[in-house]
Tab-separated table of C-alpha atoms in Angstrom:
chain	number	residue	atom	x	y	z
H	1275	ASP	CA	86.803	4.655	63.209
H	1276	GLY	CA	84.344	7.298	65.560
H	1277	GLY	CA	85.443	10.755	64.921
H	1278	ILE	CA	85.406	14.563	63.961
H	1279	THR	CA	85.839	15.800	59.731
H	1280	GLN	CA	86.478	19.033	58.610
H	1281	SER	CA	86.246	19.797	55.317
H	1282	PRO	CA	88.480	21.177	52.905
H	1283	LYS	CA	92.358	20.890	54.785
H	1284	TYR	CA	91.992	24.105	53.088
H	1285	LEU	CA	90.162	27.390	51.920
H	1286	PHE	CA	90.850	29.657	48.903
H	1287	ARG	CA	88.412	32.519	49.405
H	1288	LYS	CA	88.038	35.454	47.921
H	1289	GLU	CA	87.395	39.279	49.505
H	1290	GLY	CA	83.639	39.627	49.608
H	1291	GLN	CA	82.731	35.763	49.763
H	1292	ASN	CA	80.587	34.234	52.594
H	1293	VAL	CA	82.057	30.937	52.594
H	1294	THR	CA	80.855	27.816	54.904
H	1295	LEU	CA	83.134	25.151	56.227
H	1296	SER	CA	81.664	21.933	57.301
H	1297	CYS	CA	82.564	19.254	60.500
H	1298	GLU	CA	80.933	15.724	60.703
H	1299	GLN	CA	80.457	13.783	63.907
H	1300	ASN	CA	80.069	9.958	64.065
H	1301	LEU	CA	80.234	10.936	68.245
H	1302	ASN	CA	77.016	11.017	68.885
H	1303	HIS	CA	78.355	14.002	71.003
H	1304	ASP	CA	75.525	16.455	71.579
H	1305	ALA	CA	78.482	19.897	72.494
H	1306	MET	CA	80.071	20.743	69.229
H	1307	TYR	CA	81.965	23.595	69.125
H	1308	TRP	CA	84.018	25.916	67.016
H	1309	TYR	CA	87.254	27.987	66.966
H	1310	ARG	CA	89.549	30.019	65.604
H	1311	GLN	CA	93.606	29.482	65.761
H	1312	ASP	CA	95.556	32.755	64.895
H	1313	PRO	CA	99.449	32.354	65.597
H	1314	GLY	CA	100.126	33.355	69.392
H	1315	GLN	CA	96.985	34.052	70.383
H	1316	GLY	CA	95.538	30.326	71.355
H	1317	LEU	CA	91.600	28.835	70.290
H	1318	ARG	CA	88.919	31.626	70.731
H	1319	LEU	CA	85.567	30.406	71.088
H	1320	ILE	CA	83.276	31.076	68.034
H	1321	TYR	CA	79.779	29.628	68.466
H	1322	TYR	CA	79.307	26.467	70.383
H	1323	SER	CA	76.403	24.281	71.212
H	1324	GLN	CA	74.460	22.361	73.129
H	1325	ILE	CA	71.751	19.590	70.998
H	1326	VAL	CA	70.260	20.226	68.465
H	1327	ASN	CA	68.773	23.204	67.158
H	1328	ASP	CA	70.403	25.824	69.025
H	1329	PHE	CA	73.257	27.509	69.127
H	1330	GLN	CA	75.466	30.213	71.862
H	1331	LYS	CA	77.696	32.914	71.145
H	1332	GLY	CA	81.389	32.027	72.030
H	1333	ASP	CA	84.608	35.940	72.332
H	1334	ILE	CA	84.361	35.573	68.666
H	1335	ALA	CA	81.541	35.481	66.791
H	1336	GLU	CA	80.949	38.901	65.713
H	1337	GLY	CA	81.022	38.276	61.347
H	1338	TYR	CA	79.952	34.134	61.554
H	1339	SER	CA	76.951	32.549	61.644
H	1340	VAL	CA	76.506	28.600	61.763
H	1341	SER	CA	73.069	25.936	62.363
H	1342	ARG	CA	72.453	22.993	64.032
H	1343	GLU	CA	69.987	21.377	62.062
H	1344	LYS	CA	71.591	17.376	62.880
H	1345	LYS	CA	73.477	16.151	65.989
H	1346	GLU	CA	76.009	15.022	63.936
H	1347	SER	CA	76.665	18.743	61.822
H	1348	PHE	CA	78.289	21.406	63.243
H	1349	PRO	CA	78.671	23.979	59.159
H	1350	LEU	CA	80.950	27.423	60.511
H	1351	THR	CA	79.591	29.877	57.362
H	1352	VAL	CA	82.354	33.108	57.664
H	1353	THR	CA	81.267	35.969	56.595
H	1354	SER	CA	82.014	39.136	54.399
H	1355	ALA	CA	81.894	41.181	57.755
H	1356	GLN	CA	84.423	39.100	59.602
H	1357	LYS	CA	86.854	41.364	58.840
H	1358	ASN	CA	90.499	39.566	59.498
H	1359	PRO	CA	88.583	35.934	58.367
H	1360	THR	CA	91.602	34.717	57.635
H	1361	ALA	CA	92.594	31.933	59.864
H	1362	PHE	CA	93.115	27.921	61.197
H	1363	TYR	CA	89.314	27.130	62.600
H	1364	LEU	CA	89.192	24.017	63.998
H	1365	CYS	CA	85.900	21.807	64.828
H	1366	ALA	CA	85.377	19.884	68.379
H	1367	SER	CA	83.021	18.511	70.158
H	1368	ARG	CA	82.053	16.211	73.213
H	1369	THR	CA	78.860	14.628	74.880
H	1370	GLY	CA	78.117	17.506	78.116
H	1371	GLY	CA	78.944	18.462	81.054
H	1372	GLY	CA	82.789	17.722	82.331
H	1373	SER	CA	84.224	14.878	79.294
H	1374	PRO	CA	87.139	15.612	77.727
H	1375	LEU	CA	86.465	18.036	74.444
H	1376	HIS	CA	87.399	16.334	71.329
H	1377	PHE	CA	88.748	18.153	67.785
H	1378	GLY	CA	89.124	17.518	64.373
H	1379	ASN	CA	92.384	18.540	61.923
H	1380	GLY	CA	90.767	22.017	61.787
H	1381	THR	CA	90.430	23.831	58.262
H	1382	ARG	CA	93.245	26.866	56.841
H	1383	LEU	CA	91.186	29.855	55.338
H	1384	THR	CA	92.816	32.240	52.724
H	1385	VAL	CA	90.922	34.692	51.653
H	1386	THR	CA	93.082	37.307	49.450
O	1220	GLY	CA	84.559	35.277	82.531
O	1221	GLU	CA	87.381	32.951	82.518
O	1222	ASN	CA	90.850	34.205	82.144
O	1223	VAL	CA	94.221	31.678	81.582
O	1224	GLU	CA	96.953	33.161	81.322
O	1225	GLN	CA	100.598	29.634	80.013
O	1226	HIS	CA	104.105	30.354	80.474
O	1227	PRO	CA	106.760	30.441	78.718
O	1228	SER	CA	104.764	30.838	75.363
O	1229	THR	CA	108.248	29.075	73.652
O	1230	LEU	CA	110.693	26.235	75.484
O	1231	SER	CA	113.947	24.806	74.198
O	1232	VAL	CA	115.140	21.119	76.259
O	1233	GLN	CA	117.946	18.810	75.203
O	1234	GLU	CA	116.453	15.160	74.768
O	1235	GLY	CA	116.891	13.695	77.540
O	1236	ASP	CA	116.167	16.961	80.262
O	1237	SER	CA	111.688	17.591	81.796
O	1238	ALA	CA	109.821	20.386	81.174
O	1239	VAL	CA	107.425	22.369	82.491
O	1240	ILE	CA	104.401	24.895	81.860
O	1241	LYS	CA	102.799	26.730	84.380
O	1242	CYS	CA	99.583	27.969	83.903
O	1243	THR	CA	96.804	30.467	86.616
O	1244	TYR	CA	93.172	30.790	85.720
O	1245	SER	CA	91.214	33.363	87.730
O	1246	ASP	CA	87.691	31.541	88.167
O	1247	SER	CA	88.101	29.873	92.020
O	1248	ALA	CA	85.463	28.302	91.384
O	1249	SER	CA	86.532	26.809	87.739
O	1250	ASN	CA	86.643	22.942	88.209
O	1251	TYR	CA	88.061	20.759	84.884
O	1252	PHE	CA	92.028	21.559	83.821
O	1253	PRO	CA	92.369	19.657	80.583
O	1254	TRP	CA	95.978	19.510	78.207
O	1255	TYR	CA	95.896	19.752	74.235
O	1256	LYS	CA	98.968	19.335	72.631
O	1257	GLN	CA	99.104	20.112	69.082
O	1258	GLU	CA	101.164	19.245	66.323
O	1259	LEU	CA	101.964	21.018	63.041
O	1260	GLY	CA	98.657	21.350	60.765
O	1261	LYS	CA	96.361	18.930	63.285
O	1262	GLY	CA	93.978	19.139	65.613
O	1263	PRO	CA	95.369	19.487	69.903
O	1264	GLN	CA	94.875	16.110	71.561
O	1265	LEU	CA	93.868	16.087	74.819
O	1266	ILE	CA	97.045	14.131	76.442
O	1267	ILE	CA	96.267	14.491	80.261
O	1268	ASP	CA	93.551	16.486	82.509
O	1269	ILE	CA	93.292	17.107	86.131
O	1270	ARG	CA	90.111	18.036	88.562
O	1271	SER	CA	89.390	20.295	91.187
O	1272	ASN	CA	89.595	17.280	93.901
O	1273	VAL	CA	92.813	15.993	92.338
O	1274	GLY	CA	96.835	17.108	93.625
O	1275	GLU	CA	98.046	15.744	91.262
O	1276	LYS	CA	97.923	12.133	89.050
O	1277	LYS	CA	100.231	10.909	86.654
O	1278	ASP	CA	100.692	9.018	83.118
O	1279	GLN	CA	104.081	8.090	82.240
O	1280	ARG	CA	106.163	10.631	81.291
O	1281	ILE	CA	103.428	13.274	82.035
O	1282	ALA	CA	102.278	14.747	84.743
O	1283	VAL	CA	100.205	17.091	85.531
O	1284	THR	CA	99.405	19.242	89.494
O	1285	LEU	CA	97.190	21.491	90.411
O	1286	ASN	CA	97.197	24.367	93.508
O	1287	LYS	CA	93.840	24.805	93.816
O	1288	THR	CA	95.445	28.197	97.194
O	1289	ALA	CA	97.751	29.488	94.300
O	1290	LYS	CA	94.811	29.612	91.296
O	1291	HIS	CA	97.930	28.055	88.384
O	1292	PHE	CA	99.008	24.073	86.842
O	1293	SER	CA	101.327	22.916	85.959
O	1294	LEU	CA	102.541	20.021	83.270
O	1295	HIS	CA	105.541	18.370	83.845
O	1296	ILE	CA	106.578	16.094	81.235
O	1297	THR	CA	109.458	14.098	81.972
O	1298	GLU	CA	112.734	11.790	79.663
O	1299	THR	CA	112.374	14.196	76.331
O	1300	GLN	CA	111.993	12.541	73.428
O	1301	PRO	CA	112.072	15.040	69.696
O	1302	GLU	CA	107.904	13.866	69.388
O	1303	ASP	CA	107.405	15.390	72.719
O	1304	SER	CA	107.997	18.779	70.777
O	1305	ALA	CA	104.572	20.569	69.242
O	1306	VAL	CA	103.172	23.711	70.854
O	1307	TYR	CA	100.985	22.680	74.621
O	1308	PHE	CA	97.873	24.104	75.471
O	1309	CYS	CA	96.237	24.348	79.168
O	1310	ALA	CA	92.346	24.748	79.944
O	1311	ALA	CA	90.243	25.603	82.311
O	1312	LYS	CA	86.290	24.831	82.724
O	1313	GLU	CA	84.390	27.529	84.272
O	1314	THR	CA	82.328	26.502	85.997
O	1315	SER	CA	78.583	26.775	84.969
O	1316	GLY	CA	77.964	26.464	81.669
O	1317	SER	CA	80.248	24.267	78.733
O	1318	ARG	CA	83.096	26.683	77.665
O	1319	LEU	CA	86.459	25.855	78.183
O	1320	THR	CA	88.971	28.482	78.248
O	1321	PHE	CA	92.624	27.693	76.441
O	1322	GLY	CA	95.082	29.249	77.413
O	1323	GLU	CA	98.287	31.017	74.677
O	1324	GLY	CA	100.217	28.213	74.459
O	1325	THR	CA	104.168	26.661	74.566
O	1326	GLN	CA	105.582	25.352	71.890
O	1327	LEU	CA	107.990	22.883	73.213
O	1328	THR	CA	110.999	22.333	70.930
O	1329	VAL	CA	113.120	18.634	71.803
O	1330	ASN	CA	116.859	18.646	70.531
O	1331	PRO	CA	118.178	15.954	70.322
């Protein structure tokens, strides 16, 4: 079955450590996205990539980094510079243009 | 950039009643408006979408209406069932680029 796989589902880290969240898709989609979800704040765009080896900052990119070396993979690194990293992180993809956005099932990151 | 407002933030209905969720958007050039349903611990799933050249779209118990002049669109769920209980998000797509802007979500509870 085609889909978007985010791993792990739950992730725990100590403050000051960088952590990388995995996102893999086998839908052959060109564009991939990372969103952060906090209670009562909807989905906020962190980074997105419309093509391999290219990506753009979203609305809340500070403290995060991404890479897009392969079409099917778009990992997100939460760095120690992110002031409040505890959140639910969602990866999404689509073919491009006006096509629907497909989401993975998220990674819940807790930093203590 | 685009700004999407969604109301109400919580909605409680009795099984069999109808539920209506409303969204407004700011960019008059936005042309694509999807609705997503998110169940607890999962990623959002597309349930219906509408484009700016259409005023209404139905899919069984779900319908979406769009008023381009007033810049608002609504989700209508008829004959609600307990399994409709979830968080619902509206979104709007910028004409330029490939970004979706999301509303803050509505927690719908259908009481048996």
